[in-house]
CSV table of C-alpha atoms in Angstrom, one decimal:
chain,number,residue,atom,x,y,z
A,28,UNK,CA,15.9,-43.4,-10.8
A,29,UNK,CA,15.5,-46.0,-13.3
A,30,UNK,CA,16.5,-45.8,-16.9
A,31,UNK,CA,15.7,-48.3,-19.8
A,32,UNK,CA,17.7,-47.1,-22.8
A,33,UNK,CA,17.5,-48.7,-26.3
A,34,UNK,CA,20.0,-47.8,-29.2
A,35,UNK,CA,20.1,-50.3,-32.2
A,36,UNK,CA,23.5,-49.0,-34.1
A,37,UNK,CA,26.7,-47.6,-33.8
A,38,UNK,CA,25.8,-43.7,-33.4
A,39,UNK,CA,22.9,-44.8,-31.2
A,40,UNK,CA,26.2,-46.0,-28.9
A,41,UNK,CA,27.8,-43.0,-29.1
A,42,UNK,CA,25.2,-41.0,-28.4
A,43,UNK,CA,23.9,-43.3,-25.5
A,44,UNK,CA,26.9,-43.2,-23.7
A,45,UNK,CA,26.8,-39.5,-23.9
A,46,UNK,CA,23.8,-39.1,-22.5
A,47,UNK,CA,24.5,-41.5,-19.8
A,48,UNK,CA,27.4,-40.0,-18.5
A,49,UNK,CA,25.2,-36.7,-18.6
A,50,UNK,CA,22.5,-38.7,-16.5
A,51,UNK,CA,24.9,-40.0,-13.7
A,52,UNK,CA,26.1,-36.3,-13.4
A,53,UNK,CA,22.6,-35.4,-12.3
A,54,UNK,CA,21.3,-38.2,-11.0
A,55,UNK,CA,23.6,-40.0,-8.3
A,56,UNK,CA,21.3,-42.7,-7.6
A,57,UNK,CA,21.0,-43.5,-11.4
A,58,UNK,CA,20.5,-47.0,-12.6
A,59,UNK,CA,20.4,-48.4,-16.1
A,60,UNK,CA,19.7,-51.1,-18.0
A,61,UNK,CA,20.0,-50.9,-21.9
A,62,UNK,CA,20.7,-51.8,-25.5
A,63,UNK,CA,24.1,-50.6,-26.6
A,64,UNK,CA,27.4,-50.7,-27.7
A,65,UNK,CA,31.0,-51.5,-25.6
A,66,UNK,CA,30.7,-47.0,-25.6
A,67,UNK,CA,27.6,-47.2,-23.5
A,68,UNK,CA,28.6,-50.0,-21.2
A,69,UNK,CA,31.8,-48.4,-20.5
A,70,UNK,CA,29.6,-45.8,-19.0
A,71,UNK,CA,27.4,-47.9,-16.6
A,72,UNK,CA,26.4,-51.5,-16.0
A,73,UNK,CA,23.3,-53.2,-16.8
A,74,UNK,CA,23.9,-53.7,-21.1
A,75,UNK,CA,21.5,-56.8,-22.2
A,76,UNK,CA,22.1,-56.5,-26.2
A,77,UNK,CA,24.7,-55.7,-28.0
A,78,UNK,CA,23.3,-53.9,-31.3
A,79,UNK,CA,25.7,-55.9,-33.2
A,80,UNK,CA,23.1,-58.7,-32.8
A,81,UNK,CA,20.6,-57.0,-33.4
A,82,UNK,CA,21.1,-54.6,-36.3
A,83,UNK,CA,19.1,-55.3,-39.6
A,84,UNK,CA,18.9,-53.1,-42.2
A,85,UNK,CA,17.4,-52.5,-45.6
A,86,UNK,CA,13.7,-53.4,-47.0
A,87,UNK,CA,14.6,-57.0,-48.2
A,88,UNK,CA,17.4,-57.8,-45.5
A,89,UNK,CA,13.6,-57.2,-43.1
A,90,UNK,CA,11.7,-59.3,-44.6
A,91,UNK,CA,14.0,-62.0,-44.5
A,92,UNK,CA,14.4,-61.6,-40.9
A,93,UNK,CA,10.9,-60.8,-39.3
A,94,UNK,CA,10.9,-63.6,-37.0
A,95,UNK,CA,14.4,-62.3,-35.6
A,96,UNK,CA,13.3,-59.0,-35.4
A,97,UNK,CA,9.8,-59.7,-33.6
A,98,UNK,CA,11.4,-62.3,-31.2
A,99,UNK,CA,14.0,-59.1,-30.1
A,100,UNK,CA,11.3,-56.9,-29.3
A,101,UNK,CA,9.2,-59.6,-27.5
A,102,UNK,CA,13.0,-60.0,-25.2
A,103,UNK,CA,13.0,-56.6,-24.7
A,104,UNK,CA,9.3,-56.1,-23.6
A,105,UNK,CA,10.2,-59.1,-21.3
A,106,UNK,CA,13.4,-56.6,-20.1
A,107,UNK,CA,11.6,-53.5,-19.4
A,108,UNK,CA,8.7,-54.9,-16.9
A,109,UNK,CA,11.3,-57.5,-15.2
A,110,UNK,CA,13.6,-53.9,-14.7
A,111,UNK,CA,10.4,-51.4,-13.8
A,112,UNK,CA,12.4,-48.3,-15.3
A,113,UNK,CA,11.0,-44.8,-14.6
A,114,UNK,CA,11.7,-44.0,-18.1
A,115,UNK,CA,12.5,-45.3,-21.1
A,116,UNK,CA,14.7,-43.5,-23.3
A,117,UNK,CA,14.6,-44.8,-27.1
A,118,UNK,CA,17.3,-43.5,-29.8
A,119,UNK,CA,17.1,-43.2,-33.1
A,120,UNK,CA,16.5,-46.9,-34.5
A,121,UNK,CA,12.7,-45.7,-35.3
A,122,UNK,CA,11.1,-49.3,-36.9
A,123,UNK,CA,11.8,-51.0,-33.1
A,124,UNK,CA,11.7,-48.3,-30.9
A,125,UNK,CA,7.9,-47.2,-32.3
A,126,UNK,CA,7.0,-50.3,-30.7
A,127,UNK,CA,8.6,-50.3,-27.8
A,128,UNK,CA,7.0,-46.8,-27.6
A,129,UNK,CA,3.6,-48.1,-27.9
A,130,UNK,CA,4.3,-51.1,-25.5
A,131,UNK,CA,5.3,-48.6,-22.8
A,132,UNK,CA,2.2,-46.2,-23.9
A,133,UNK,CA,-0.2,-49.6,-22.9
A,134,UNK,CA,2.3,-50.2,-19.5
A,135,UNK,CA,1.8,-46.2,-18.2
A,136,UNK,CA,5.9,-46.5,-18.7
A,137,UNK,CA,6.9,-42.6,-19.7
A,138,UNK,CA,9.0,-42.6,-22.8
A,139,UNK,CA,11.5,-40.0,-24.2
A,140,UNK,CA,12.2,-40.2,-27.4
A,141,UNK,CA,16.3,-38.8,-28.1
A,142,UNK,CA,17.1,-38.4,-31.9
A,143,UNK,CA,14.1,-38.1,-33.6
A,144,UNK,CA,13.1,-40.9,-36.0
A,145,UNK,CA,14.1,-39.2,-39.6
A,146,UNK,CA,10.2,-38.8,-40.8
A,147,UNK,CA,11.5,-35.8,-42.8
A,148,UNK,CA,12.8,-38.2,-45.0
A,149,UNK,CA,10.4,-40.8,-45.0
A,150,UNK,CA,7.4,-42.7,-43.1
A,151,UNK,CA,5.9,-39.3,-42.4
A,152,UNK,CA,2.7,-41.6,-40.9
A,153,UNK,CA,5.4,-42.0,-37.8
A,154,UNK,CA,4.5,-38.6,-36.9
A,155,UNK,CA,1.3,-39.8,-35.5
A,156,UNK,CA,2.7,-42.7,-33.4
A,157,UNK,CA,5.2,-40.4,-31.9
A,158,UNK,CA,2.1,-38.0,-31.6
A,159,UNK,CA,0.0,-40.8,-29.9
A,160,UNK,CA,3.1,-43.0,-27.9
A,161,UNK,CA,5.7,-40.6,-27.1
A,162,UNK,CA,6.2,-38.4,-23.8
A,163,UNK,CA,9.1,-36.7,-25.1
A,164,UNK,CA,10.5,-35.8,-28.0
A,165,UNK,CA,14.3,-34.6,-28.2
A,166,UNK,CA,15.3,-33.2,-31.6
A,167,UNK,CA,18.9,-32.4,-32.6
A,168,UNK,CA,19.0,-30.6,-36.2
A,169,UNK,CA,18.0,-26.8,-36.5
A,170,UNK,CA,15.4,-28.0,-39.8
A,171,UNK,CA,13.7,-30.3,-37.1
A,172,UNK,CA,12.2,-27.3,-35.1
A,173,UNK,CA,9.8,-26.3,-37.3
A,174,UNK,CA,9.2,-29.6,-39.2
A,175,UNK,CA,8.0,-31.1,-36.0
A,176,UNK,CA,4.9,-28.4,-35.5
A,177,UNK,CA,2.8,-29.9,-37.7
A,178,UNK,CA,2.2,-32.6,-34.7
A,179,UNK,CA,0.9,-32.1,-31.1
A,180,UNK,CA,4.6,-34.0,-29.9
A,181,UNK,CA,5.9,-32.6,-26.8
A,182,UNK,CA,9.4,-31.3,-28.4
A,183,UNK,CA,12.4,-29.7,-27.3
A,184,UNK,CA,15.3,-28.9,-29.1
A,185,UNK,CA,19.0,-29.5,-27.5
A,186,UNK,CA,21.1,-29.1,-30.0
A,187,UNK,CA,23.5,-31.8,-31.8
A,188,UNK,CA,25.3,-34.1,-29.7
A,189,UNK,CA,28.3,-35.0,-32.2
A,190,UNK,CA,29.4,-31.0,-31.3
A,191,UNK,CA,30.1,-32.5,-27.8
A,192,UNK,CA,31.5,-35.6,-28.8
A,193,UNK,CA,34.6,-34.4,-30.4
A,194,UNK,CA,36.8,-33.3,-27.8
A,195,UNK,CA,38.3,-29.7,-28.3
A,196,UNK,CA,41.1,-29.3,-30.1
A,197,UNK,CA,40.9,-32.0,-32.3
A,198,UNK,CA,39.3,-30.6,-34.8
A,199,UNK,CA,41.8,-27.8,-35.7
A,200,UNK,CA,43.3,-29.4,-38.6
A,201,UNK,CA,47.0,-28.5,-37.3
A,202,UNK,CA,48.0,-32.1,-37.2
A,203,UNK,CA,47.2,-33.3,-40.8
A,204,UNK,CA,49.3,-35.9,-42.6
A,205,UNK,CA,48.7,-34.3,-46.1
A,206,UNK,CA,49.1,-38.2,-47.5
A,207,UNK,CA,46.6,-39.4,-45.5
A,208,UNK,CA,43.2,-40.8,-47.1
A,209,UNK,CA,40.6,-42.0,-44.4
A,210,UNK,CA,38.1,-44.1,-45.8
A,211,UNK,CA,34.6,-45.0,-43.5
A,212,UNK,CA,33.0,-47.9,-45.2
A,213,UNK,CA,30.2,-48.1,-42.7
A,214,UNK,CA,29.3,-49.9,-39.3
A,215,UNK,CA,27.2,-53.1,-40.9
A,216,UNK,CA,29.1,-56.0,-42.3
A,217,UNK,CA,26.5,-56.1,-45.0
A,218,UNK,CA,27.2,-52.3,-46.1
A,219,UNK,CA,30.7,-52.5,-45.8
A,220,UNK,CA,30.7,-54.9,-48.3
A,221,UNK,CA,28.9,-53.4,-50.7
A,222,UNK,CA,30.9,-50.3,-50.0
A,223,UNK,CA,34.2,-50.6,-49.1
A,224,UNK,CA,35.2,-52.7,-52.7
A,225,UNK,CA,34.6,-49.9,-54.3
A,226,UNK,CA,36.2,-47.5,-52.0
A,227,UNK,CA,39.6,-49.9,-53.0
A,228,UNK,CA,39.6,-49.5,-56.1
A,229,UNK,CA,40.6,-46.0,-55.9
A,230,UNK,CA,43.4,-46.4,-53.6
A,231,UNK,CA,45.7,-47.2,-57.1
A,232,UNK,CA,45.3,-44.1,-58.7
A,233,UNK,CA,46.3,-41.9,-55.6
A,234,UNK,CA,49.9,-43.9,-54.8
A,235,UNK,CA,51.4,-41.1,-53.2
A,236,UNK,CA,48.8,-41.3,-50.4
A,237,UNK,CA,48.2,-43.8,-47.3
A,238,UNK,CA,44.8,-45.2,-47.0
A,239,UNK,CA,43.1,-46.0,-43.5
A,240,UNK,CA,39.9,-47.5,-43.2
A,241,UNK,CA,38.0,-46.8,-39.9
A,242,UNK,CA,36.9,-50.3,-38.5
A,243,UNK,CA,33.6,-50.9,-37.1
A,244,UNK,CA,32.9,-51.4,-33.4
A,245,UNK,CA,31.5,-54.8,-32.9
A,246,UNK,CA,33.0,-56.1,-36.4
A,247,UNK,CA,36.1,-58.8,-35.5
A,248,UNK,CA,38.9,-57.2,-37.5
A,249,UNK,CA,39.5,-60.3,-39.5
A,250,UNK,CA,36.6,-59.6,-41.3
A,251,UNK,CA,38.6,-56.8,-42.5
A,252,UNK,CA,42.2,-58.6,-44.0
A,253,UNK,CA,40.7,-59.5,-47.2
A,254,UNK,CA,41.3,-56.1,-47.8
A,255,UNK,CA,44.5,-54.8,-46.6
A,256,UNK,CA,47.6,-54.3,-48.1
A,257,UNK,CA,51.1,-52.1,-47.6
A,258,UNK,CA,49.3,-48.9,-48.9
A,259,UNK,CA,45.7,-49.6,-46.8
A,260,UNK,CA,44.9,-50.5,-43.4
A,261,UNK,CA,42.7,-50.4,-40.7
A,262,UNK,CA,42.5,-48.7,-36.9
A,263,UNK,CA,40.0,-49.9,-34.6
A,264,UNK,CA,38.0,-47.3,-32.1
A,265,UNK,CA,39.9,-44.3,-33.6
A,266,UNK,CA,37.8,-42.8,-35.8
A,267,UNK,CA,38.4,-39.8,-34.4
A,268,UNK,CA,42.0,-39.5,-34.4
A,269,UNK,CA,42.0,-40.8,-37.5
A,270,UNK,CA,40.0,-38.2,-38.7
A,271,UNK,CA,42.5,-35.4,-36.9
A,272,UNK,CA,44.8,-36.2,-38.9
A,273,UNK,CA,43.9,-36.6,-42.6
A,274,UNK,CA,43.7,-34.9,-45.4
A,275,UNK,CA,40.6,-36.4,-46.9
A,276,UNK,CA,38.0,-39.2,-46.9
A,277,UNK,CA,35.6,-41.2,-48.5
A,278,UNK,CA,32.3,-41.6,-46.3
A,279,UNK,CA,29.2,-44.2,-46.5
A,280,UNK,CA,26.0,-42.2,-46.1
A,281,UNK,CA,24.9,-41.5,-42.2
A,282,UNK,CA,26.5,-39.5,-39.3
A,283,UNK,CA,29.8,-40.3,-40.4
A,284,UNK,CA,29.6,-37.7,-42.9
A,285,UNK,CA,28.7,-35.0,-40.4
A,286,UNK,CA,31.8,-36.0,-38.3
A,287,UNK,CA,33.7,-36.0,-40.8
A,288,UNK,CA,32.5,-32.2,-41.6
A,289,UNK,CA,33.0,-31.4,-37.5
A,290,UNK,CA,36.9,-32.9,-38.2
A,291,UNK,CA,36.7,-29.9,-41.5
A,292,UNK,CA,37.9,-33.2,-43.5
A,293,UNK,CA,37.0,-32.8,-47.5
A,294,UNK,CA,34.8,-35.8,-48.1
A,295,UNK,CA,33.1,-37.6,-51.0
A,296,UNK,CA,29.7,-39.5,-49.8
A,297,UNK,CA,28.4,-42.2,-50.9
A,298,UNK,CA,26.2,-45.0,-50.5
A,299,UNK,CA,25.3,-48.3,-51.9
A,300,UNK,CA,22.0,-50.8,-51.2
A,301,UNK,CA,20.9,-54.1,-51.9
A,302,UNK,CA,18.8,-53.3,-55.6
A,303,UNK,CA,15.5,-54.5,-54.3
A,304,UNK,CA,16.2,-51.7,-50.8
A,305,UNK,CA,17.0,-49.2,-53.2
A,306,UNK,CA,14.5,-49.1,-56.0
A,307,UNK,CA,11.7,-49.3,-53.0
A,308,UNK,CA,13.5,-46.0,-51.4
A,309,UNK,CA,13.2,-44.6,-54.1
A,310,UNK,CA,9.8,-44.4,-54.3
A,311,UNK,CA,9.5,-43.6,-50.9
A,312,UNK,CA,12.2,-41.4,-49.5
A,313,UNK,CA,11.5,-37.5,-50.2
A,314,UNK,CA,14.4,-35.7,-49.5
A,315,UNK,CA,16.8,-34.3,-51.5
A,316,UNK,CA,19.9,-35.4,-50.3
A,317,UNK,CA,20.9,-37.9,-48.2
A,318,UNK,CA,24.2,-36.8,-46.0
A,319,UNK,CA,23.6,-34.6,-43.0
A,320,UNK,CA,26.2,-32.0,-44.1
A,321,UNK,CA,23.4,-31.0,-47.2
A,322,UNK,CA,20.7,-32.2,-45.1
A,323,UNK,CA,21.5,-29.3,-42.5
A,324,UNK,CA,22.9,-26.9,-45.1
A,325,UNK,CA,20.2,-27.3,-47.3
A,326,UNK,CA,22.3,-27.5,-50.4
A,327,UNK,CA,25.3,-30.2,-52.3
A,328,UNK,CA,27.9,-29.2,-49.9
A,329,UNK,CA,29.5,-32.6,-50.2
A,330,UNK,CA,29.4,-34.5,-53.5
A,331,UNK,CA,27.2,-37.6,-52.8
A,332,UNK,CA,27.2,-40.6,-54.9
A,333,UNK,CA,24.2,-43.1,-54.9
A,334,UNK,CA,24.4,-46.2,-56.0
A,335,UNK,CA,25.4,-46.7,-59.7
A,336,UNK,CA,27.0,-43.3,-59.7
A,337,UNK,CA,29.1,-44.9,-56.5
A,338,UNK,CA,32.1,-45.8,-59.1
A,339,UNK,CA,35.8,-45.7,-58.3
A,340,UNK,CA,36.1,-42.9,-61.5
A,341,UNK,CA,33.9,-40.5,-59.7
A,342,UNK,CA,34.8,-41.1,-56.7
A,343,UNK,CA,38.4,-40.3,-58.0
A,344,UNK,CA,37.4,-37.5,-59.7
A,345,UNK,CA,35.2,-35.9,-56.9
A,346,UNK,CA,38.2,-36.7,-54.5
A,347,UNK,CA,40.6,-34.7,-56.9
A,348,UNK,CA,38.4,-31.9,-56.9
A,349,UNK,CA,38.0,-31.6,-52.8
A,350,UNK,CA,41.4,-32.3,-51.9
A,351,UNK,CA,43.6,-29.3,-50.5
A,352,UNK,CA,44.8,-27.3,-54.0
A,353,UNK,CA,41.5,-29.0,-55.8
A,354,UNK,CA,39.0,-27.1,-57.4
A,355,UNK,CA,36.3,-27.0,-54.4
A,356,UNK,CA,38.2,-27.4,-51.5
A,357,UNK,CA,38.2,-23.6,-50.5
A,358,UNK,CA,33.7,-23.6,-51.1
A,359,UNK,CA,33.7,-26.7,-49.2
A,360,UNK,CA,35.8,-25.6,-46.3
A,361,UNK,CA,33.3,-22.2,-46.1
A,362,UNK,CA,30.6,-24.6,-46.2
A,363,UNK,CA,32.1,-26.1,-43.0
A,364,UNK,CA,32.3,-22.9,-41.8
A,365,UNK,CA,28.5,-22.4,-42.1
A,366,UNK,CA,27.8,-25.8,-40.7
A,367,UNK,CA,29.8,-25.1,-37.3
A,368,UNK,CA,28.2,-21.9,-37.1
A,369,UNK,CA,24.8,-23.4,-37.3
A,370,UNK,CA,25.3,-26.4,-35.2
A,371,UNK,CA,27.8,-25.3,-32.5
A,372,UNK,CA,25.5,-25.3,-29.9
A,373,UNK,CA,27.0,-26.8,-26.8
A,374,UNK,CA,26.5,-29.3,-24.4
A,375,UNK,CA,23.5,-31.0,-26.1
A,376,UNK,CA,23.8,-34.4,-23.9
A,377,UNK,CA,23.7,-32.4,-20.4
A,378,UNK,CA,20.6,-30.9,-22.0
A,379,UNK,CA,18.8,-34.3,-23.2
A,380,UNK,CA,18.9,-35.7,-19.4
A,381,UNK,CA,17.9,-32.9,-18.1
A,382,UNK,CA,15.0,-33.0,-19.9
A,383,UNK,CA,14.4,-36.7,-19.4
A,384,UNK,CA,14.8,-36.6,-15.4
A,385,UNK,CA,11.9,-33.4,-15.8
A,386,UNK,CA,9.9,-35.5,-17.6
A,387,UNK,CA,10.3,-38.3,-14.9
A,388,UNK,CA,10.0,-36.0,-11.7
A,389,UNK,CA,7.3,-34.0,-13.8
């Protein structure tokens, strides 16, 4: 069969490649053409945009690029009728793929949607498109189960896919370098500016410990020298093993910070937006926190700091507390423990195409 996949950012590419590798298992004859990452075409052939190209992000940083943005989805419209897919499999990256959604809805093209736009949080009105466009909807956090009743969405629960992606064993914790700080600024050049500045300025008053920042796919690591120096540096397409082996880290807002929990890392979260982006959120977004480790928990778990409270002071003092012999590292580690325990629900990718080639064979 055919597949058509579309994921706009760096988890989208993790996850896609996942769930393509889960796809050939079952399907031999599997072909695929999609938008991805260097992860999901390591998996198959047929990538036609990298999401480095593509990814825009924030209220303002949209407006100023609606001509961009509508010209991508008119390519990708092109894409999908030139390949004739059987499916189309849209992840995440909810303002583009709702459209593709509807596009395919006018074709008769079936569409599954895998990691559920986060309407919980905002844009609850999307509940109607997904309602009215979507074939399949594939959901990923325990909460989401019973959120999504309150629409006629054909959805099946398959569990978390980051509980597959970390290989086993490495999050045991028995190789930790008890110096080692990682720090994960982000995926976007335009965040990790913002961010990682203020992630620096910490680095002085912990001079006993190394710091590593976890580079972006898709980002040329030149981008990142501006910033290095004898006590910080960066590792490209190790997050992972970087995250094996330290001790702590500091973590822009997203599913970094739910990694980083997986890895039972002590973490501070934070995030910071253009001003204009944020004061509109603000009026919009409806949820109480805005890392996935609270998210899921339902309570601060992980300190996160927003914005003005994003200072190097608090992050240092947040840091102090969560590090091993601080104040809250033994509540946060049983907060991990709860987290596993409520997420640990394997092989969540082998479950998402299986459900995609029912819906296709119906």
């Amino acid at each position: 069969m055919r597949y058509f996949i579309i994921a706009g950012e760096a988890s989208g590419d993790l996850h896609g490649s996942n769930l393509i590798r889960s796809i050939k298992q079952r399907d031999r004859d599997a072909e695929f053409n999609f938008w991805g990452g260097d992860l999901m075409k390591a998996e198959a052939q047929g990538l036609l945009v990298h999401y480095k190209d593509v990814t825009i992000m924030g209220f303002v940083e949209v407006l100023f690029n609606l001509r961009t943005i509508f010209k991508n989805i008119s390519t990708c419209k092109q894409q999908i009728l030139a390949f004739k897919p059987d499916v189309v499999v849209l992840i995440d990256y909810p303002g583009f793929n709702l459209r593709i959604a509807q596009f395919c809805k006018e074709q008769g093209i079936k569409t599954a949607y895998y990691i559920a736009p986060k309407i919980w949080a905002w844009k609850e009105n999307r509940g109607k498109k997904l309602e009215k466009f979507v074939d399949l909807l594939l959901i990923i956090f325990p909460f989401e189960i019973e959120y999504f009743k309150k629409w006629a969405i054909n959805t099946r629960y398959v569990g978390n896919p980051l509980v597959d992606s970390i290989p086993k064993g490495l999050n045991t914790g028995k190789s930790k370098d008890d110096k080692l700080i990682a720090l994960l600024p982000g995926s976007r050049k335009q965040e990790i500016a913002r961010i990682l500045p203020v992630m620096l300025q910490v680095v002085t008053g912990f001079s006993a410990y190394r710091f590593v920042i976890a580079g972006a796919p898709g980002i040329n690591p030149e981008f990142y020298s501006p910033y290095l120096n004898e006590q910080v540096e960066v590792v490209f397409g190790e997050t992972y093993r970087l995250l094996q082996n330290s001790t702590a880290a500091v973590v822009c807002s997203g599913t970094a910070t739910l990694e980083t929990a997986l890895f039972n890392v002590p973490q501070v979260c934070g995030y910071v937006a253009n001003p204009v982006s944020y004061a509109i959120a603000k009026k919009l977004v409806k949820i109480k926190y805005i890392s996935l480790v609270n998210l899921c928990l339902d309570k601060p778990a992980i300190t996160e700091l927003i914005q003005g409270d994003f200072t190097p002071d608090k992050i240092t003092e947040e840091l102090t507390r969560v590090l091993p012999g601080g104040v809250d590292h033994n509540k946060l580690m049983a907060d991990y423990s709860d987290l596993r325990q409520l997420l640990e629900q394997e092989g969540a990718s082998d479950k998402a195409a299986k459900e995609i080639i029912g819906l296709v064979e119906g």
